[in-house]
């Protein structure tokens, strides 16, 4: 299953796709966890807070550190470095 989260960088909307799956906890109840990730803890509230922080801290100067000529690639790399999914 995939969860789609929107992130607004500058004036552009990007989407982060998170692969999740249900796993049973120690008591046998199904819980939502990250799929194929070592630390599989998933909390949509934490992810939303992280996205808000990334959006607020974005500046054009920070993005240009990744690529000065291709703004799309600079934004993508900026997001990729800050959202560990």
C-alpha atoms as a printed R data frame, in Angstrom:
   type eleno elety resid chain resno      x      y       z
1  ATOM     1    CA   UNK     A     1  0.000  0.000   0.000
2  ATOM     2    CA   UNK     A     2  1.194  3.518  -0.671
3  ATOM     3    CA   UNK     A     3  0.509  6.784   1.102
4  ATOM     4    CA   UNK     A     4  0.788  9.964  -0.928
5  ATOM     5    CA   UNK     A     5  1.881 13.113   0.948
6  ATOM     6    CA   UNK     A     6  2.012 16.584  -0.616
7  ATOM     7    CA   UNK     A     7  4.892 18.953   0.065
8  ATOM     8    CA   UNK     A     8  4.995 22.551  -1.177
9  ATOM     9    CA   UNK     A     9  8.473 23.812  -2.034
10 ATOM    10    CA   UNK     A    10  8.491 27.412  -3.168
11 ATOM    11    CA   UNK     A    11  5.491 27.731  -5.496
12 ATOM    12    CA   UNK     A    12  5.527 24.089  -6.607
13 ATOM    13    CA   UNK     A    13  3.710 21.094  -5.152
14 ATOM    14    CA   UNK     A    14  5.625 17.814  -5.008
15 ATOM    15    CA   UNK     A    15  4.381 14.444  -3.804
16 ATOM    16    CA   UNK     A    16  6.150 11.939  -1.595
17 ATOM    17    CA   UNK     A    17  5.090  8.322  -1.930
18 ATOM    18    CA   UNK     A    18  5.562  6.195   1.173
19 ATOM    19    CA   UNK     A    19  5.369  2.392   0.920
20 ATOM    20    CA   UNK     A    20  3.627  0.941   3.973
21 ATOM    21    CA   UNK     A    21  2.178 -2.394   4.982
22 ATOM    22    CA   UNK     A    22  0.293 -3.887   7.886
23 ATOM    23    CA   UNK     A    23  2.377 -6.036  10.236
24 ATOM    24    CA   UNK     A    24  1.254 -7.739  13.412
25 ATOM    25    CA   UNK     A    25  2.655 -6.443  16.682
26 ATOM    26    CA   UNK     A    26  3.673 -8.662  19.588
27 ATOM    27    CA   UNK     A    27  0.031 -8.971  20.691
28 ATOM    28    CA   UNK     A    28 -1.126 -9.994  17.207
29 ATOM    29    CA   UNK     A    29 -2.849 -6.720  16.273
30 ATOM    30    CA   UNK     A    30 -2.198 -5.306  12.797
31 ATOM    31    CA   UNK     A    31 -0.322 -1.998  12.762
32 ATOM    32    CA   UNK     A    32  0.811  0.172   9.866
33 ATOM    33    CA   UNK     A    33  4.591  0.071   9.292
34 ATOM    34    CA   UNK     A    34  7.041  1.247   6.645
35 ATOM    35    CA   UNK     A    35  7.699 -1.399   4.025
36 ATOM    36    CA   UNK     A    36 11.286 -2.425   3.193
37 ATOM    37    CA   UNK     A    37 12.849 -0.034   5.687
38 ATOM    38    CA   UNK     A    38 15.090 -0.979   8.615
39 ATOM    39    CA   UNK     A    39 13.379  1.342  11.120
40 ATOM    40    CA   UNK     A    40  9.811  0.530  10.113
41 ATOM    41    CA   UNK     A    41  7.995  2.795  12.601
42 ATOM    42    CA   UNK     A    42  5.312  4.890  10.860
43 ATOM    43    CA   UNK     A    43  3.393  7.823  12.297
44 ATOM    44    CA   UNK     A    44  1.549 10.014   9.823
45 ATOM    45    CA   UNK     A    45  1.534 12.850  12.380
46 ATOM    46    CA   UNK     A    46  5.327 12.809  12.634
47 ATOM    47    CA   UNK     A    47  5.592 12.778   8.848
48 ATOM    48    CA   UNK     A    48  3.253 15.770   8.553
49 ATOM    49    CA   UNK     A    49  5.288 17.745  11.100
50 ATOM    50    CA   UNK     A    50  8.508 16.877   9.260
51 ATOM    51    CA   UNK     A    51  6.998 18.041   5.954
52 ATOM    52    CA   UNK     A    52  5.942 21.339   7.523
53 ATOM    53    CA   UNK     A    53  9.464 21.907   8.857
54 ATOM    54    CA   UNK     A    54 11.017 21.152   5.466
55 ATOM    55    CA   UNK     A    55  8.600 23.549   3.755
56 ATOM    56    CA   UNK     A    56  9.350 26.346   6.249
57 ATOM    57    CA   UNK     A    57 13.125 25.936   6.096
58 ATOM    58    CA   UNK     A    58 13.293 25.919   2.275
59 ATOM    59    CA   UNK     A    59 15.194 28.741   0.612
60 ATOM    60    CA   UNK     A    60 16.346 29.105  -2.962
61 ATOM    61    CA   UNK     A    61 19.932 29.389  -1.757
62 ATOM    62    CA   UNK     A    62 19.722 26.012   0.037
63 ATOM    63    CA   UNK     A    63 18.293 24.347  -3.074
64 ATOM    64    CA   UNK     A    64 20.975 25.860  -5.321
65 ATOM    65    CA   UNK     A    65 23.602 23.955  -3.350
66 ATOM    66    CA   UNK     A    66 22.357 20.831  -5.133
67 ATOM    67    CA   UNK     A    67 21.984 22.154  -8.676
68 ATOM    68    CA   UNK     A    68 22.311 25.748  -9.776
69 ATOM    69    CA   UNK     A    69 20.878 25.257 -13.280
70 ATOM    70    CA   UNK     A    70 18.004 22.797 -12.896
71 ATOM    71    CA   UNK     A    71 15.607 23.989 -10.202
72 ATOM    72    CA   UNK     A    72 13.416 20.857 -10.341
73 ATOM    73    CA   UNK     A    73 16.399 18.613  -9.602
74 ATOM    74    CA   UNK     A    74 17.594 20.938  -6.845
75 ATOM    75    CA   UNK     A    75 14.163 20.799  -5.172
76 ATOM    76    CA   UNK     A    76 13.952 17.018  -5.458
77 ATOM    77    CA   UNK     A    77 17.398 16.541  -3.911
78 ATOM    78    CA   UNK     A    78 16.550 19.058  -1.174
79 ATOM    79    CA   UNK     A    79 13.460 17.009  -0.265
80 ATOM    80    CA   UNK     A    80 15.285 13.688  -0.591
81 ATOM    81    CA   UNK     A    81 17.960 14.733   1.902
82 ATOM    82    CA   UNK     A    82 15.441 15.907   4.488
83 ATOM    83    CA   UNK     A    83 12.664 13.298   4.289
84 ATOM    84    CA   UNK     A    84 14.198  9.927   5.222
85 ATOM    85    CA   UNK     A    85 11.629  7.687   3.537
